[in-house]
PDB file of C-alpha atoms in Angstrom:
ATOM      1  CA  MET A   1      -7.132   3.335 -26.997  1.00  0.00           C
ATOM      2  CA  GLU A   2      -9.756   5.638 -28.380  1.00  0.00           C
ATOM      3  CA  VAL A   3      -8.634   4.978 -31.941  1.00  0.00           C
ATOM      4  CA  ASN A   4      -8.717   1.120 -31.339  1.00  0.00           C
ATOM      5  CA  VAL A   5     -12.170   1.605 -29.620  1.00  0.00           C
ATOM      6  CA  GLU A   6     -13.297   3.526 -32.864  1.00  0.00           C
ATOM      7  CA  LYS A   7     -11.874   0.998 -35.176  1.00  0.00           C
ATOM      8  CA  ARG A   8     -13.991  -1.972 -33.362  1.00  0.00           C
ATOM      9  CA  ARG A   9     -17.178   0.119 -33.140  1.00  0.00           C
ATOM     10  CA  GLU A  10     -16.767   0.700 -36.982  1.00  0.00           C
ATOM     11  CA  GLU A  11     -15.946  -3.126 -37.849  1.00  0.00           C
ATOM     12  CA  ILE A  12     -19.113  -3.925 -35.938  1.00  0.00           C
ATOM     13  CA  LEU A  13     -21.346  -1.289 -37.679  1.00  0.00           C
ATOM     14  CA  LYS A  14     -20.085  -2.630 -41.137  1.00  0.00           C
ATOM     15  CA  LEU A  15     -20.734  -6.427 -40.091  1.00  0.00           C
ATOM     16  CA  ASP A  16     -24.090  -5.099 -38.684  1.00  0.00           C
ATOM     17  CA  LEU A  17     -24.782  -3.523 -42.159  1.00  0.00           C
ATOM     18  CA  ILE A  18     -24.074  -6.638 -43.944  1.00  0.00           C
ATOM     19  CA  ASP A  19     -26.108  -9.008 -41.393  1.00  0.00           C
ATOM     20  CA  ASP A  20     -28.887  -6.551 -42.337  1.00  0.00           C
ATOM     21  CA  THR A  21     -28.632  -6.468 -46.047  1.00  0.00           C
ATOM     22  CA  LEU A  22     -27.272 -10.206 -47.022  1.00  0.00           C
ATOM     23  CA  GLY A  23     -26.914 -11.999 -43.549  1.00  0.00           C
ATOM     24  CA  LEU A  24     -23.647 -13.039 -42.332  1.00  0.00           C
ATOM     25  CA  GLU A  25     -21.653 -16.307 -42.583  1.00  0.00           C
ATOM     26  CA  ASP A  26     -20.479 -18.251 -39.490  1.00  0.00           C
ATOM     27  CA  TRP A  27     -17.035 -16.796 -39.552  1.00  0.00           C
ATOM     28  CA  GLU A  28     -18.507 -13.109 -40.163  1.00  0.00           C
ATOM     29  CA  ILE A  29     -20.869 -13.676 -36.758  1.00  0.00           C
ATOM     30  CA  TYR A  30     -17.776 -15.361 -34.947  1.00  0.00           C
ATOM     31  CA  LYS A  31     -15.780 -11.953 -35.861  1.00  0.00           C
ATOM     32  CA  ARG A  32     -18.703  -9.743 -34.530  1.00  0.00           C
ATOM     33  CA  ASN A  33     -18.948 -11.617 -31.350  1.00  0.00           C
ATOM     34  CA  GLU A  34     -15.257 -11.473 -30.809  1.00  0.00           C
ATOM     35  CA  GLU A  35     -15.050  -7.493 -32.105  1.00  0.00           C
ATOM     36  CA  GLN A  36     -18.001  -6.990 -29.630  1.00  0.00           C
ATOM     37  CA  ALA A  37     -16.402  -8.558 -26.589  1.00  0.00           C
ATOM     38  CA  TRP A  38     -13.120  -7.004 -27.273  1.00  0.00           C
ATOM     39  CA  LEU A  39     -14.853  -3.687 -27.113  1.00  0.00           C
ATOM     40  CA  LEU A  40     -16.485  -4.528 -24.105  1.00  0.00           C
ATOM     41  CA  VAL A  41     -13.363  -5.084 -22.592  1.00  0.00           C
ATOM     42  CA  GLU A  42     -11.729  -2.183 -23.685  1.00  0.00           C
ATOM     43  CA  LEU A  43     -14.540  -0.141 -22.532  1.00  0.00           C
ATOM     44  CA  GLU A  44     -14.808  -1.317 -18.987  1.00  0.00           C
ATOM     45  CA  LYS A  45     -10.922  -0.662 -18.966  1.00  0.00           C
ATOM     46  CA  ARG A  46     -11.553   2.901 -19.947  1.00  0.00           C
ATOM     47  CA  ASP A  47     -14.096   3.289 -17.503  1.00  0.00           C
ATOM     48  CA  SER A  48     -11.983   1.764 -14.680  1.00  0.00           C
ATOM     49  CA  LEU A  49      -9.131   4.124 -15.741  1.00  0.00           C
ATOM     50  CA  LEU A  50     -11.141   7.500 -15.811  1.00  0.00           C
ATOM     51  CA  ARG A  51     -12.833   6.289 -12.132  1.00  0.00           C
ATOM     52  CA  GLN A  52      -8.924   5.794 -10.801  1.00  0.00           C
ATOM     53  CA  LYS A  53      -8.041   9.132 -12.214  1.00  0.00           C
ATOM     54  CA  SER A  54     -11.075  10.897 -10.697  1.00  0.00           C
ATOM     55  CA  ARG A  55      -9.968   9.333  -7.437  1.00  0.00           C
ATOM     56  CA  VAL A  56      -6.608  10.503  -7.623  1.00  0.00           C
ATOM     57  CA  LYS A  57      -7.766  14.128  -8.646  1.00  0.00           C
ATOM     58  CA  TRP A  58     -10.405  14.079  -5.788  1.00  0.00           C
ATOM     59  CA  LEU A  59      -7.388  13.017  -3.317  1.00  0.00           C
ATOM     60  CA  GLU A  60      -4.960  15.649  -4.472  1.00  0.00           C
ATOM     61  CA  GLU A  61      -6.937  18.558  -4.801  1.00  0.00           C
ATOM     62  CA  GLY A  62     -10.252  17.690  -2.110  1.00  0.00           C
ATOM     63  CA  ASP A  63     -13.431  18.177  -2.209  1.00  0.00           C
ATOM     64  CA  ASN A  64     -15.194  21.679  -2.978  1.00  0.00           C
ATOM     65  CA  ASN A  65     -18.449  20.437  -1.801  1.00  0.00           C
ATOM     66  CA  SER A  66     -16.926  18.910   1.758  1.00  0.00           C
ATOM     67  CA  ARG A  67     -18.010  22.092   3.783  1.00  0.00           C
ATOM     68  CA  PHE A  68     -21.480  22.300   1.886  1.00  0.00           C
ATOM     69  CA  PHE A  69     -22.182  18.311   2.992  1.00  0.00           C
ATOM     70  CA  HIS A  70     -20.846  19.028   6.974  1.00  0.00           C
ATOM     71  CA  ASN A  71     -23.177  22.120   6.869  1.00  0.00           C
ATOM     72  CA  PHE A  72     -26.013  19.601   5.605  1.00  0.00           C
ATOM     73  CA  ILE A  73     -25.124  16.835   8.000  1.00  0.00           C
ATOM     74  CA  ASN A  74     -25.104  19.136  10.993  1.00  0.00           C
ATOM     75  CA  LYS A  75     -28.663  20.785  10.481  1.00  0.00           C
ATOM     76  CA  ARG A  76     -29.990  17.388   9.866  1.00  0.00           C
ATOM     77  CA  ARG A  77     -28.659  16.499  13.135  1.00  0.00           C
ATOM     78  CA  LYS A  78     -29.717  19.479  15.111  1.00  0.00           C
ATOM     79  CA  ARG A  79     -33.166  18.734  13.405  1.00  0.00           C
ATOM     80  CA  ASN A  80     -33.490  15.372  14.490  1.00  0.00           C
ATOM     81  CA  GLU A  81     -32.009  16.095  18.080  1.00  0.00           C
ATOM     82  CA  ILE A  82     -34.324  15.012  20.675  1.00  0.00           C
ATOM     83  CA  LEU A  83     -34.931  18.070  23.340  1.00  0.00           C
ATOM     84  CA  GLY A  84     -37.093  16.748  26.085  1.00  0.00           C
ATOM     85  CA  MET A  85     -39.847  14.172  26.173  1.00  0.00           C
ATOM     86  CA  LEU A  86     -43.476  14.412  26.725  1.00  0.00           C
ATOM     87  CA  ILE A  87     -44.179  12.591  29.970  1.00  0.00           C
ATOM     88  CA  GLU A  88     -47.501  12.236  31.606  1.00  0.00           C
ATOM     89  CA  ASP A  89     -48.805  15.551  30.025  1.00  0.00           C
ATOM     90  CA  GLU A  90     -45.638  17.403  31.266  1.00  0.00           C
ATOM     91  CA  TRP A  91     -42.719  18.431  29.039  1.00  0.00           C
ATOM     92  CA  ARG A  92     -39.038  17.126  30.412  1.00  0.00           C
ATOM     93  CA  GLU A  93     -35.534  18.080  29.384  1.00  0.00           C
ATOM     94  CA  GLU A  94     -33.753  16.729  31.687  1.00  0.00           C
ATOM     95  CA  VAL A  95     -35.075  13.345  31.367  1.00  0.00           C
ATOM     96  CA  VAL A  96     -33.641  12.964  27.946  1.00  0.00           C
ATOM     97  CA  GLU A  97     -30.074  13.003  29.063  1.00  0.00           C
ATOM     98  CA  GLN A  98     -30.738  10.499  31.820  1.00  0.00           C
ATOM     99  CA  THR A  99     -32.977   8.290  29.641  1.00  0.00           C
ATOM    100  CA  LEU A 100     -30.115   8.069  26.886  1.00  0.00           C
ATOM    101  CA  TRP A 101     -27.322   7.418  29.492  1.00  0.00           C
ATOM    102  CA  LYS A 102     -28.888   5.550  32.417  1.00  0.00           C
ATOM    103  CA  GLY A 103     -30.371   2.321  32.714  1.00  0.00           C
ATOM    104  CA  THR A 104     -33.673   2.171  34.788  1.00  0.00           C
ATOM    105  CA  CYS A 105     -31.450   0.444  37.354  1.00  0.00           C
ATOM    106  CA  GLY A 106     -28.634   2.759  37.022  1.00  0.00           C
ATOM    107  CA  GLU A 107     -26.248   1.218  34.990  1.00  0.00           C
ATOM    108  CA  THR A 108     -24.744   3.471  32.337  1.00  0.00           C
ATOM    109  CA  TYR A 109     -25.621   2.712  28.761  1.00  0.00           C
ATOM    110  CA  SER A 110     -24.299   4.061  25.406  1.00  0.00           C
ATOM    111  CA  ASP A 111     -26.659   2.087  22.734  1.00  0.00           C
ATOM    112  CA  PHE A 112     -29.997   2.000  24.315  1.00  0.00           C
ATOM    113  CA  ARG A 113     -30.122  -1.895  25.306  1.00  0.00           C
ATOM    114  CA  PHE A 114     -32.212  -2.930  28.228  1.00  0.00           C
ATOM    115  CA  CYS A 115     -30.362  -3.937  31.760  1.00  0.00           C
ATOM    116  CA  ASP A 116     -29.947  -7.747  32.035  1.00  0.00           C
ATOM    117  CA  GLN A 117     -31.586  -7.503  35.682  1.00  0.00           C
ATOM    118  CA  ALA A 118     -34.991  -7.448  36.810  1.00  0.00           C
ATOM    119  CA  CYS A 119     -35.239  -3.538  37.482  1.00  0.00           C
ATOM    120  CA  VAL A 120     -37.637  -2.362  40.241  1.00  0.00           C
TER     121      VAL A 120
END
């Protein structure tokens, strides 16, 4: 595959040189366009193959950075954790758990939606 790619590149460069000095005839322009299209397709195939090979390698060997990224995410999660709320100038830690899991009517929620009833 690489040999064909190099041959096509050389052919395109040769035609570009002729175009710069003498100009190209219609059939030469057509040939250069064909060569460029073929080269583009071959390079896309090569990139796709390399991408597939890297995925196979990753699946077989795993990722050395997994522990790093898990630690990074856990630290960020810990940093973003809500430990309490300041309510009427008083810091309350127990309110966070109740607020996250209980609606004002006493229903249990897991996604912060408001209850459908009028809560008093």
